[in-house]
mmCIF file of C-alpha atoms in Angstrom:
data_model
loop_
_atom_site.group_PDB
_atom_site.id
_atom_site.type_symbol
_atom_site.label_atom_id
_atom_site.label_comp_id
_atom_site.label_asym_id
_atom_site.label_seq_id
_atom_site.Cartn_x
_atom_site.Cartn_y
_atom_site.Cartn_z
ATOM 1 C CA UNK W 1 -57.632 100.570 96.118
ATOM 2 C CA UNK W 2 -60.777 101.286 98.095
ATOM 3 C CA UNK W 3 -59.662 104.580 99.578
ATOM 4 C CA UNK W 4 -61.078 108.027 99.097
ATOM 5 C CA UNK W 5 -59.827 108.230 95.491
ATOM 6 C CA UNK W 6 -62.361 105.539 94.664
ATOM 7 C CA UNK W 7 -65.007 106.517 97.217
ATOM 8 C CA UNK W 8 -67.568 107.537 94.564
ATOM 9 C CA UNK W 9 -66.394 105.696 91.450
ATOM 10 C CA UNK W 10 -67.723 106.709 88.061
ATOM 11 C CA UNK W 11 -67.270 104.969 84.714
ATOM 12 C CA UNK W 12 -65.972 107.111 81.887
ATOM 13 C CA UNK W 13 -68.771 108.688 79.758
ATOM 14 C CA UNK W 14 -67.618 106.655 76.726
ATOM 15 C CA UNK W 15 -68.316 103.360 78.523
ATOM 16 C CA UNK W 16 -71.653 101.718 77.647
ATOM 17 C CA UNK W 17 -73.151 98.696 79.426
ATOM 18 C CA UNK W 18 -75.233 96.159 77.510
ATOM 19 C CA UNK W 19 -78.129 93.891 78.554
ATOM 20 C CA UNK W 20 -77.975 90.349 79.884
ATOM 21 C CA UNK W 21 -77.464 87.751 77.145
ATOM 22 C CA UNK W 22 -76.867 84.026 77.296
ATOM 23 C CA UNK W 23 -73.677 82.406 76.032
ATOM 24 C CA UNK W 24 -73.502 78.678 76.695
ATOM 25 C CA UNK W 25 -74.441 78.063 80.332
ATOM 26 C CA UNK W 26 -73.456 81.606 81.356
ATOM 27 C CA UNK W 27 -75.051 85.038 81.403
ATOM 28 C CA UNK W 28 -72.857 87.762 79.925
ATOM 29 C CA UNK W 29 -73.044 91.520 79.468
ATOM 30 C CA UNK W 30 -71.160 93.414 76.785
ATOM 31 C CA UNK W 31 -69.275 96.559 77.745
ATOM 32 C CA UNK W 32 -68.156 98.995 75.061
ATOM 33 C CA UNK W 33 -65.468 101.628 75.359
ATOM 34 C CA UNK W 34 -66.219 104.046 72.526
ATOM 35 C CA UNK W 35 -62.832 105.734 72.973
ATOM 36 C CA UNK W 36 -60.831 102.585 72.149
ATOM 37 C CA UNK W 37 -63.457 100.693 70.119
ATOM 38 C CA UNK W 38 -63.064 97.705 72.458
ATOM 39 C CA UNK W 39 -65.895 95.424 73.579
ATOM 40 C CA UNK W 40 -65.543 93.411 76.774
ATOM 41 C CA UNK W 41 -67.669 90.729 78.373
ATOM 42 C CA UNK W 42 -68.432 90.682 82.069
ATOM 43 C CA UNK W 43 -70.619 88.544 84.271
ATOM 44 C CA UNK W 44 -73.870 89.714 85.878
ATOM 45 C CA UNK W 45 -72.244 90.538 89.218
ATOM 46 C CA UNK W 46 -69.528 92.692 87.679
ATOM 47 C CA UNK W 47 -72.209 94.356 85.548
ATOM 48 C CA UNK W 48 -74.306 95.042 88.644
ATOM 49 C CA UNK W 49 -71.388 96.773 90.373
ATOM 50 C CA UNK W 50 -70.430 98.751 87.268
ATOM 51 C CA UNK W 51 -74.027 99.849 86.810
ATOM 52 C CA UNK W 52 -73.895 101.587 90.190
ATOM 53 C CA UNK W 53 -70.615 103.355 89.408
ATOM 54 C CA UNK W 54 -72.270 106.616 88.389
ATOM 55 C CA UNK W 55 -70.502 108.989 90.772
ATOM 56 C CA UNK W 56 -73.531 109.146 93.039
ATOM 57 C CA UNK W 57 -72.973 105.925 94.986
ATOM 58 C CA UNK W 58 -70.223 105.375 97.524
ATOM 59 C CA UNK W 59 -68.455 102.039 97.851
ATOM 60 C CA UNK W 60 -70.560 101.399 100.946
ATOM 61 C CA UNK W 61 -73.759 102.062 98.966
ATOM 62 C CA UNK W 62 -72.663 99.668 96.232
ATOM 63 C CA UNK W 63 -71.670 97.055 98.802
ATOM 64 C CA UNK W 64 -75.052 97.231 100.543
ATOM 65 C CA UNK W 65 -76.937 96.958 97.261
ATOM 66 C CA UNK W 66 -74.796 94.007 96.247
ATOM 67 C CA UNK W 67 -75.466 92.256 99.551
ATOM 68 C CA UNK W 68 -79.212 92.876 99.246
ATOM 69 C CA UNK W 69 -79.246 91.457 95.714
ATOM 70 C CA UNK W 70 -76.825 88.533 95.948
ATOM 71 C CA UNK W 71 -76.809 87.865 99.711
ATOM 72 C CA UNK W 72 -73.027 88.102 99.716
ATOM 73 C CA UNK W 73 -70.676 90.747 101.056
ATOM 74 C CA UNK W 74 -68.027 92.435 98.953
ATOM 75 C CA UNK W 75 -64.762 92.074 100.841
ATOM 76 C CA UNK W 76 -61.433 93.805 100.192
ATOM 77 C CA UNK W 77 -60.322 90.994 97.870
ATOM 78 C CA UNK W 78 -63.435 91.411 95.713
ATOM 79 C CA UNK W 79 -62.938 95.163 95.470
ATOM 80 C CA UNK W 80 -59.282 94.643 94.629
ATOM 81 C CA UNK W 81 -60.218 92.284 91.807
ATOM 82 C CA UNK W 82 -62.887 94.674 90.519
ATOM 83 C CA UNK W 83 -60.668 97.736 90.472
ATOM 84 C CA UNK W 84 -57.834 95.753 88.908
ATOM 85 C CA UNK W 85 -60.127 94.835 86.022
ATOM 86 C CA UNK W 86 -61.375 98.419 85.676
ATOM 87 C CA UNK W 87 -57.810 99.708 85.762
ATOM 88 C CA UNK W 88 -56.598 97.198 83.176
ATOM 89 C CA UNK W 89 -59.187 98.471 80.701
ATOM 90 C CA UNK W 90 -59.006 102.121 81.855
ATOM 91 C CA UNK W 91 -62.750 102.346 82.440
ATOM 92 C CA UNK W 92 -62.867 104.628 85.482
ATOM 93 C CA UNK W 93 -63.413 108.342 84.986
ATOM 94 C CA UNK W 94 -60.581 110.423 86.405
ATOM 95 C CA UNK W 95 -58.253 107.426 86.611
ATOM 96 C CA UNK W 96 -57.677 106.718 82.917
ATOM 97 C CA UNK W 97 -54.407 107.499 81.195
ATOM 98 C CA UNK W 98 -54.461 108.780 77.599
ATOM 99 C CA UNK W 99 -51.360 106.801 76.673
ATOM 100 C CA UNK W 100 -52.850 103.600 78.090
ATOM 101 C CA UNK W 101 -56.106 104.224 76.205
ATOM 102 C CA UNK W 102 -54.143 104.684 72.983
ATOM 103 C CA UNK W 103 -52.374 101.381 73.606
ATOM 104 C CA UNK W 104 -55.701 99.641 74.124
ATOM 105 C CA UNK W 105 -57.011 101.146 70.887
ATOM 106 C CA UNK W 106 -53.897 100.061 69.003
ATOM 107 C CA UNK W 107 -54.123 96.556 70.467
ATOM 108 C CA UNK W 108 -57.770 96.366 69.372
ATOM 109 C CA UNK W 109 -56.866 97.457 65.841
ATOM 110 C CA UNK W 110 -54.021 94.930 65.755
ATOM 111 C CA UNK W 111 -56.409 92.170 66.823
ATOM 112 C CA UNK W 112 -58.807 93.172 64.051
ATOM 113 C CA UNK W 113 -55.959 93.036 61.527
ATOM 114 C CA UNK W 114 -54.879 89.618 62.815
ATOM 115 C CA UNK W 115 -58.298 88.231 61.944
ATOM 116 C CA UNK W 116 -57.683 88.961 58.278
ATOM 117 C CA UNK W 117 -56.589 85.845 56.403
ATOM 118 C CA UNK W 118 -57.144 83.938 53.197
ATOM 119 C CA UNK W 119 -60.286 82.467 54.736
ATOM 120 C CA UNK W 120 -61.643 85.630 56.288
ATOM 121 C CA UNK W 121 -61.161 89.196 55.124
ATOM 122 C CA UNK W 122 -62.997 92.499 55.049
ATOM 123 C CA UNK W 123 -62.632 95.422 52.672
ATOM 124 C CA UNK W 124 -64.046 98.662 54.097
ATOM 125 C CA UNK W 125 -65.799 100.720 51.433
ATOM 126 C CA UNK W 126 -67.385 103.442 53.593
ATOM 127 C CA UNK W 127 -67.415 104.875 57.138
ATOM 128 C CA UNK W 128 -71.109 105.769 57.189
ATOM 129 C CA UNK W 129 -71.891 106.722 60.791
ATOM 130 C CA UNK W 130 -72.651 110.417 60.136
ATOM 131 C CA UNK W 131 -74.623 109.620 57.006
ATOM 132 C CA UNK W 132 -76.640 106.961 58.832
ATOM 133 C CA UNK W 133 -77.288 109.395 61.685
ATOM 134 C CA UNK W 134 -78.621 112.007 59.258
ATOM 135 C CA UNK W 135 -80.763 109.434 57.474
ATOM 136 C CA UNK W 136 -82.104 108.091 60.766
ATOM 137 C CA UNK W 137 -83.288 111.599 61.655
ATOM 138 C CA UNK W 138 -84.916 112.238 58.282
ATOM 139 C CA UNK W 139 -86.478 108.771 58.098
ATOM 140 C CA UNK W 140 -87.822 108.714 61.647
ATOM 141 C CA UNK W 141 -91.345 108.294 60.230
ATOM 142 C CA UNK W 142 -90.312 104.897 58.825
ATOM 143 C CA UNK W 143 -90.038 103.493 62.350
ATOM 144 C CA UNK W 144 -93.611 104.355 63.278
ATOM 145 C CA UNK W 145 -96.555 101.968 63.081
ATOM 146 C CA UNK W 146 -98.339 104.212 60.557
ATOM 147 C CA UNK W 147 -95.592 103.387 58.058
ATOM 148 C CA UNK W 148 -94.501 99.920 59.175
ATOM 149 C CA UNK W 149 -97.912 98.221 59.129
ATOM 150 C CA UNK W 150 -98.821 99.162 55.517
ATOM 151 C CA UNK W 151 -95.244 98.396 54.459
ATOM 152 C CA UNK W 152 -95.437 94.909 56.004
ATOM 153 C CA UNK W 153 -98.734 94.320 54.216
ATOM 154 C CA UNK W 154 -97.159 95.345 50.892
ATOM 155 C CA UNK W 155 -94.133 93.104 51.433
ATOM 156 C CA UNK W 156 -96.269 90.140 52.474
ATOM 157 C CA UNK W 157 -98.567 90.608 49.480
ATOM 158 C CA UNK W 158 -95.583 90.872 47.132
ATOM 159 C CA UNK W 159 -94.138 87.608 48.403
ATOM 160 C CA UNK W 160 -97.463 85.811 48.066
ATOM 161 C CA UNK W 161 -97.673 87.032 44.488
ATOM 162 C CA UNK W 162 -94.093 86.037 43.596
ATOM 163 C CA UNK W 163 -94.296 82.492 44.964
ATOM 164 C CA UNK W 164 -97.762 81.871 43.492
ATOM 165 C CA UNK W 165 -96.564 83.061 40.069
ATOM 166 C CA UNK W 166 -93.215 81.288 40.234
ATOM 167 C CA UNK W 167 -93.531 79.402 36.947
ATOM 168 C CA UNK W 168 -94.602 82.504 35.008
ATOM 169 C CA UNK W 169 -91.813 84.646 36.424
ATOM 170 C CA UNK W 170 -89.227 81.910 35.839
ATOM 171 C CA UNK W 171 -90.317 81.487 32.221
ATOM 172 C CA UNK W 172 -90.135 85.211 31.518
ATOM 173 C CA UNK W 173 -86.791 85.629 33.300
ATOM 174 C CA UNK W 174 -85.134 82.751 31.428
ATOM 175 C CA UNK W 175 -86.718 83.165 27.984
ATOM 176 C CA UNK W 176 -85.556 86.499 26.672
ATOM 177 C CA UNK W 177 -83.591 87.694 23.692
ATOM 178 C CA UNK W 178 -81.672 90.675 25.035
ATOM 179 C CA UNK W 179 -79.344 88.902 27.510
ATOM 180 C CA UNK W 180 -76.484 91.280 26.708
ATOM 181 C CA UNK W 181 -78.527 94.186 28.089
ATOM 182 C CA UNK W 182 -80.662 92.598 30.791
ATOM 183 C CA UNK W 183 -77.943 90.614 32.602
ATOM 184 C CA UNK W 184 -75.602 93.578 33.328
ATOM 185 C CA UNK W 185 -78.575 95.815 34.109
ATOM 186 C CA UNK W 186 -80.049 93.178 36.441
ATOM 187 C CA UNK W 187 -76.735 92.871 38.277
ATOM 188 C CA UNK W 188 -76.482 96.654 38.602
ATOM 189 C CA UNK W 189 -80.013 96.976 39.971
ATOM 190 C CA UNK W 190 -79.552 93.989 42.281
ATOM 191 C CA UNK W 191 -76.403 95.539 43.747
ATOM 192 C CA UNK W 192 -78.330 98.784 44.156
ATOM 193 C CA UNK W 193 -80.913 96.925 46.233
ATOM 194 C CA UNK W 194 -78.055 95.358 48.186
ATOM 195 C CA UNK W 195 -76.688 98.808 49.019
ATOM 196 C CA UNK W 196 -80.123 99.781 50.321
ATOM 197 C CA UNK W 197 -80.138 96.551 52.338
ATOM 198 C CA UNK W 198 -76.873 97.383 54.109
ATOM 199 C CA UNK W 199 -77.799 101.009 54.726
ATOM 200 C CA UNK W 200 -81.081 99.828 56.241
ATOM 201 C CA UNK W 201 -79.095 97.951 58.893
ATOM 202 C CA UNK W 202 -76.986 101.034 59.564
ATOM 203 C CA UNK W 203 -79.850 103.518 59.715
ATOM 204 C CA UNK W 204 -81.862 101.254 62.023
ATOM 205 C CA UNK W 205 -78.859 100.740 64.299
ATOM 206 C CA UNK W 206 -78.377 104.518 64.453
ATOM 207 C CA UNK W 207 -82.088 105.021 65.153
ATOM 208 C CA UNK W 208 -81.814 102.830 68.248
ATOM 209 C CA UNK W 209 -78.725 104.672 69.484
ATOM 210 C CA UNK W 210 -75.840 102.616 68.098
ATOM 211 C CA UNK W 211 -72.936 103.598 65.880
ATOM 212 C CA UNK W 212 -72.174 102.269 62.395
ATOM 213 C CA UNK W 213 -68.453 101.934 61.795
ATOM 214 C CA UNK W 214 -68.170 100.235 58.396
ATOM 215 C CA UNK W 215 -69.896 99.189 55.218
ATOM 216 C CA UNK W 216 -67.927 96.987 52.851
ATOM 217 C CA UNK W 217 -67.314 93.530 51.423
ATOM 218 C CA UNK W 218 -66.660 90.454 53.550
ATOM 219 C CA UNK W 219 -64.913 87.277 52.423
ATOM 220 C CA UNK W 220 -65.807 84.364 54.678
ATOM 221 C CA UNK W 221 -64.839 81.157 52.915
ATOM 222 C CA UNK W 222 -66.456 80.267 50.590
ATOM 223 C CA UNK W 223 -68.736 83.344 50.299
ATOM 224 C CA UNK W 224 -68.164 86.961 49.303
ATOM 225 C CA UNK W 225 -70.935 89.154 50.694
ATOM 226 C CA UNK W 226 -71.555 92.830 51.520
ATOM 227 C CA UNK W 227 -71.759 93.748 55.186
ATOM 228 C CA UNK W 228 -72.687 96.609 57.469
ATOM 229 C CA UNK W 229 -70.947 96.586 60.821
ATOM 230 C CA UNK W 230 -73.473 97.185 63.590
ATOM 231 C CA UNK W 231 -71.575 95.785 66.571
ATOM 232 C CA UNK W 232 -73.527 98.001 68.973
ATOM 233 C CA UNK W 233 -76.528 95.727 68.539
ATOM 234 C CA UNK W 234 -75.337 93.794 71.632
ATOM 235 C CA UNK W 235 -75.740 96.996 73.682
ATOM 236 C CA UNK W 236 -79.450 97.505 72.923
ATOM 237 C CA UNK W 237 -81.507 96.675 75.984
ATOM 238 C CA UNK W 238 -84.743 96.227 74.050
ATOM 239 C CA UNK W 239 -84.954 92.903 72.250
ATOM 240 C CA UNK W 240 -87.071 94.365 69.466
ATOM 241 C CA UNK W 241 -84.319 96.908 68.732
ATOM 242 C CA UNK W 242 -81.790 94.104 68.235
ATOM 243 C CA UNK W 243 -84.129 91.945 66.154
ATOM 244 C CA UNK W 244 -85.340 94.968 64.193
ATOM 245 C CA UNK W 245 -81.794 96.040 63.325
ATOM 246 C CA UNK W 246 -81.070 92.560 61.984
ATOM 247 C CA UNK W 247 -84.348 92.382 60.027
ATOM 248 C CA UNK W 248 -84.170 95.885 58.533
ATOM 249 C CA UNK W 249 -81.977 94.860 55.597
ATOM 250 C CA UNK W 250 -84.269 92.096 54.333
ATOM 251 C CA UNK W 251 -87.335 94.247 54.917
ATOM 252 C CA UNK W 252 -85.993 97.153 52.841
ATOM 253 C CA UNK W 253 -84.782 94.775 50.121
ATOM 254 C CA UNK W 254 -88.288 93.350 49.776
ATOM 255 C CA UNK W 255 -89.854 96.805 49.966
ATOM 256 C CA UNK W 256 -87.612 97.880 47.086
ATOM 257 C CA UNK W 257 -89.218 95.140 44.970
ATOM 258 C CA UNK W 258 -92.687 96.727 45.213
ATOM 259 C CA UNK W 259 -92.061 99.203 42.339
ATOM 260 C CA UNK W 260 -90.435 96.342 40.405
ATOM 261 C CA UNK W 261 -93.658 94.342 40.714
ATOM 262 C CA UNK W 262 -95.651 97.393 39.633
ATOM 263 C CA UNK W 263 -93.458 97.696 36.519
ATOM 264 C CA UNK W 264 -93.888 93.980 35.750
ATOM 265 C CA UNK W 265 -97.677 94.306 36.015
ATOM 266 C CA UNK W 266 -97.790 97.404 33.814
ATOM 267 C CA UNK W 267 -95.325 96.255 31.144
ATOM 268 C CA UNK W 268 -96.749 94.390 28.191
ATOM 269 C CA UNK W 269 -95.675 90.896 27.161
ATOM 270 C CA UNK W 270 -92.494 90.957 25.122
ATOM 271 C CA UNK W 271 -91.252 94.271 26.530
ATOM 272 C CA UNK W 272 -87.591 93.802 27.638
ATOM 273 C CA UNK W 273 -88.253 95.535 30.938
ATOM 274 C CA UNK W 274 -90.826 92.887 31.856
ATOM 275 C CA UNK W 275 -88.303 90.035 31.767
ATOM 276 C CA UNK W 276 -85.847 92.201 33.685
ATOM 277 C CA UNK W 277 -88.475 92.844 36.367
ATOM 278 C CA UNK W 278 -89.297 89.127 36.517
ATOM 279 C CA UNK W 279 -85.639 88.299 37.152
ATOM 280 C CA UNK W 280 -85.331 90.904 39.881
ATOM 281 C CA UNK W 281 -88.486 89.650 41.595
ATOM 282 C CA UNK W 282 -87.160 86.080 41.553
ATOM 283 C CA UNK W 283 -83.599 86.781 42.626
ATOM 284 C CA UNK W 284 -84.605 89.443 45.142
ATOM 285 C CA UNK W 285 -87.158 87.174 46.815
ATOM 286 C CA UNK W 286 -84.782 84.210 46.720
ATOM 287 C CA UNK W 287 -81.985 86.263 48.274
ATOM 288 C CA UNK W 288 -84.355 87.375 51.046
ATOM 289 C CA UNK W 289 -85.267 83.771 51.831
ATOM 290 C CA UNK W 290 -81.588 82.816 51.912
ATOM 291 C CA UNK W 291 -80.809 85.745 54.224
ATOM 292 C CA UNK W 292 -83.525 84.633 56.632
ATOM 293 C CA UNK W 293 -82.278 81.048 56.913
ATOM 294 C CA UNK W 294 -80.798 80.797 60.429
ATOM 295 C CA UNK W 295 -78.330 78.068 59.432
ATOM 296 C CA UNK W 296 -76.341 80.706 57.527
ATOM 297 C CA UNK W 297 -74.545 83.448 59.436
ATOM 298 C CA UNK W 298 -76.799 86.099 57.939
ATOM 299 C CA UNK W 299 -79.725 88.270 59.004
ATOM 300 C CA UNK W 300 -81.976 85.363 59.979
ATOM 301 C CA UNK W 301 -79.264 83.940 62.212
ATOM 302 C CA UNK W 302 -78.790 87.270 64.006
ATOM 303 C CA UNK W 303 -82.555 87.675 64.370
ATOM 304 C CA UNK W 304 -82.875 84.228 65.917
ATOM 305 C CA UNK W 305 -79.989 84.683 68.328
ATOM 306 C CA UNK W 306 -81.339 87.966 69.673
ATOM 307 C CA UNK W 307 -84.945 86.797 69.780
ATOM 308 C CA UNK W 308 -83.631 84.067 72.110
ATOM 309 C CA UNK W 309 -81.373 86.544 73.981
ATOM 310 C CA UNK W 310 -78.424 84.360 73.040
ATOM 311 C CA UNK W 311 -75.057 85.234 71.546
ATOM 312 C CA UNK W 312 -72.712 82.812 69.758
ATOM 313 C CA UNK W 313 -75.644 80.484 69.014
ATOM 314 C CA UNK W 314 -73.848 78.435 66.372
ATOM 315 C CA UNK W 315 -70.546 78.076 68.214
ATOM 316 C CA UNK W 316 -72.245 77.323 71.542
ATOM 317 C CA UNK W 317 -74.588 74.854 69.832
ATOM 318 C CA UNK W 318 -71.596 72.963 68.458
ATOM 319 C CA UNK W 319 -69.982 73.006 71.896
ATOM 320 C CA UNK W 320 -73.205 71.737 73.489
ATOM 321 C CA UNK W 321 -73.445 68.845 71.032
ATOM 322 C CA UNK W 322 -69.799 67.896 71.548
ATOM 323 C CA UNK W 323 -70.593 67.613 75.246
ATOM 324 C CA UNK W 324 -73.736 65.599 74.499
ATOM 325 C CA UNK W 325 -71.738 63.129 72.407
ATOM 326 C CA UNK W 326 -69.281 62.766 75.309
ATOM 327 C CA UNK W 327 -71.941 62.578 78.018
ATOM 328 C CA UNK W 328 -70.553 59.283 79.342
ATOM 329 C CA UNK W 329 -67.577 61.302 80.521
ATOM 330 C CA UNK W 330 -68.282 62.612 84.075
ATOM 331 C CA UNK W 331 -66.646 65.953 83.212
ATOM 332 C CA UNK W 332 -68.923 66.380 80.187
ATOM 333 C CA UNK W 333 -71.996 65.478 82.251
ATOM 334 C CA UNK W 334 -71.025 68.043 84.857
ATOM 335 C CA UNK W 335 -70.685 70.761 82.200
ATOM 336 C CA UNK W 336 -74.023 69.772 80.658
ATOM 337 C CA UNK W 337 -75.742 70.053 84.039
ATOM 338 C CA UNK W 338 -74.822 73.743 84.141
ATOM 339 C CA UNK W 339 -77.067 74.511 81.139
ATOM 340 C CA UNK W 340 -80.544 75.802 82.049
ATOM 341 C CA UNK W 341 -83.267 73.657 80.406
ATOM 342 C CA UNK W 342 -84.365 76.487 78.089
ATOM 343 C CA UNK W 343 -80.839 77.038 76.771
ATOM 344 C CA UNK W 344 -80.208 73.311 76.410
ATOM 345 C CA UNK W 345 -83.357 72.974 74.277
ATOM 346 C CA UNK W 346 -82.361 75.934 72.124
ATOM 347 C CA UNK W 347 -78.866 74.580 71.438
ATOM 348 C CA UNK W 348 -80.165 71.051 70.837
ATOM 349 C CA UNK W 349 -82.902 72.125 68.421
ATOM 350 C CA UNK W 350 -80.639 74.522 66.537
ATOM 351 C CA UNK W 351 -77.953 71.872 66.118
ATOM 352 C CA UNK W 352 -80.368 69.207 64.850
ATOM 353 C CA UNK W 353 -82.232 71.624 62.572
ATOM 354 C CA UNK W 354 -79.017 72.984 61.076
ATOM 355 C CA UNK W 355 -77.735 69.483 60.376
ATOM 356 C CA UNK W 356 -80.998 68.355 58.750
ATOM 357 C CA UNK W 357 -81.248 71.452 56.571
ATOM 358 C CA UNK W 358 -77.638 71.234 55.436
ATOM 359 C CA UNK W 359 -77.937 67.519 54.652
ATOM 360 C CA UNK W 360 -81.173 68.116 52.737
ATOM 361 C CA UNK W 361 -79.600 70.961 50.763
ATOM 362 C CA UNK W 362 -76.520 68.864 49.996
ATOM 363 C CA UNK W 363 -78.607 65.891 48.837
ATOM 364 C CA UNK W 364 -80.747 68.135 46.623
ATOM 365 C CA UNK W 365 -77.628 69.677 45.087
ATOM 366 C CA UNK W 366 -76.085 66.237 44.461
ATOM 367 C CA UNK W 367 -79.302 64.986 42.872
ATOM 368 C CA UNK W 368 -79.479 67.943 40.492
ATOM 369 C CA UNK W 369 -75.769 67.665 39.653
ATOM 370 C CA UNK W 370 -76.060 63.904 39.123
ATOM 371 C CA UNK W 371 -78.938 64.429 36.684
ATOM 372 C CA UNK W 372 -76.745 66.806 34.674
ATOM 373 C CA UNK W 373 -73.548 64.732 34.817
ATOM 374 C CA UNK W 374 -75.077 61.420 33.837
ATOM 375 C CA UNK W 375 -76.131 62.889 30.489
ATOM 376 C CA UNK W 376 -72.512 63.772 29.783
ATOM 377 C CA UNK W 377 -70.542 60.901 31.346
ATOM 378 C CA UNK W 378 -73.050 58.142 32.190
ATOM 379 C CA UNK W 379 -74.291 57.205 35.683
ATOM 380 C CA UNK W 380 -71.140 55.334 36.762
ATOM 381 C CA UNK W 381 -68.682 58.142 36.137
ATOM 382 C CA UNK W 382 -71.195 60.655 37.501
ATOM 383 C CA UNK W 383 -71.160 58.839 40.850
ATOM 384 C CA UNK W 384 -67.337 58.760 40.858
ATOM 385 C CA UNK W 385 -67.087 62.484 40.100
ATOM 386 C CA UNK W 386 -69.582 63.378 42.803
ATOM 387 C CA UNK W 387 -67.780 61.172 45.343
ATOM 388 C CA UNK W 388 -64.444 62.854 44.573
ATOM 389 C CA UNK W 389 -66.046 66.299 44.786
ATOM 390 C CA UNK W 390 -67.564 65.410 48.162
ATOM 391 C CA UNK W 391 -64.214 64.250 49.559
ATOM 392 C CA UNK W 392 -62.494 67.412 48.325
ATOM 393 C CA UNK W 393 -65.274 69.602 49.757
ATOM 394 C CA UNK W 394 -65.045 67.890 53.153
ATOM 395 C CA UNK W 395 -61.267 68.366 53.153
ATOM 396 C CA UNK W 396 -61.517 72.060 52.286
ATOM 397 C CA UNK W 397 -64.206 72.663 54.903
ATOM 398 C CA UNK W 398 -62.099 70.830 57.486
ATOM 399 C CA UNK W 399 -59.102 73.026 56.733
ATOM 400 C CA UNK W 400 -61.320 76.103 56.867
ATOM 401 C CA UNK W 401 -62.744 75.054 60.242
ATOM 402 C CA UNK W 402 -59.257 74.481 61.680
ATOM 403 C CA UNK W 403 -58.135 77.824 60.291
ATOM 404 C CA UNK W 404 -61.058 79.650 61.857
ATOM 405 C CA UNK W 405 -60.495 77.870 65.155
ATOM 406 C CA UNK W 406 -56.867 78.976 65.095
ATOM 407 C CA UNK W 407 -57.915 82.555 64.324
ATOM 408 C CA UNK W 408 -60.352 82.554 67.257
ATOM 409 C CA UNK W 409 -57.691 81.228 69.611
ATOM 410 C CA UNK W 410 -55.214 83.858 68.422
ATOM 411 C CA UNK W 411 -57.828 86.595 68.802
ATOM 412 C CA UNK W 412 -58.745 85.443 72.311
ATOM 413 C CA UNK W 413 -55.111 85.222 73.386
#
């Protein structure tokens, strides 16, 4: 395997190597094969070797660099293992078989289809990569400081205005006579802003060199939400590119509310458009806040994970806390000792914060619902109804969690 055929190995041009990210106690790099659509994860040492496979380095050159960096020599067994992995995924230029690549692509598509279930499903509405590429070229000015700084000031000022005029906006949005007109129109305009939100993710991803494969609707129990698939975010070496791609949707959504605020300020009291603008300002700002909450798997969660250079933050946080709760077990203590202090703090804080926020939100919801129910049924029956609802909700969430765990195991198999 280390003969002259592999003397100056080169990865195929479609293969892209990503930066170092943390996942649990490990460092991982993502590798994308654009030909098959597959993403792989490799460790830092495999990534180091692959990074030198550019056709200009011999195996001896790579071996010397590896020894200088890791103080270990690459023996025949290591090379055999490396080339076996490269051959399995058909990553080497000049040694890839078209039929094998097609099989890998088909297997990837089959795995994607297997993830579709009653609890998790996606409906593709658009393949927007070319459109996003064209928009990224035409909107290049929007990524410069001369545009971004004034835009941030406008968005910040808008949010200060909305939350300091909350009672006025709420009154105008809820006290109106033309519900038949304003409600459908509000929904139409809100979905228009949502489309801008998703395209903002795609255009920003394309600006930083990624591809945008899908825009559509995602069902992840119990929520139906639009999505823009920007998987290449894990390949961006600059942290600000990853965080910026995740933040772009919320930023554009809030920027789209600036003309809405202008209309609200210019419209006179009693004009139907004023109440419509008030509703859009409230719901648009509220949706932005919800998107930025890192306890939900939304934009804020992605921003947080990449600002920390971590992937799988939620799943790894749960795994970390399961180990913490079993720390009397020597095996659990040994696994916990492998976590660097910085990562351990991140997983611990995220787990505690998520739990506190979810409990607080649940208690607030129960309090509001109890206040409504007791007027209809009395306090005793209200408590019974809420208790039954809580048990049912826990059961459904438990089934959903087991279903998602099964899907992950099937996908990883």
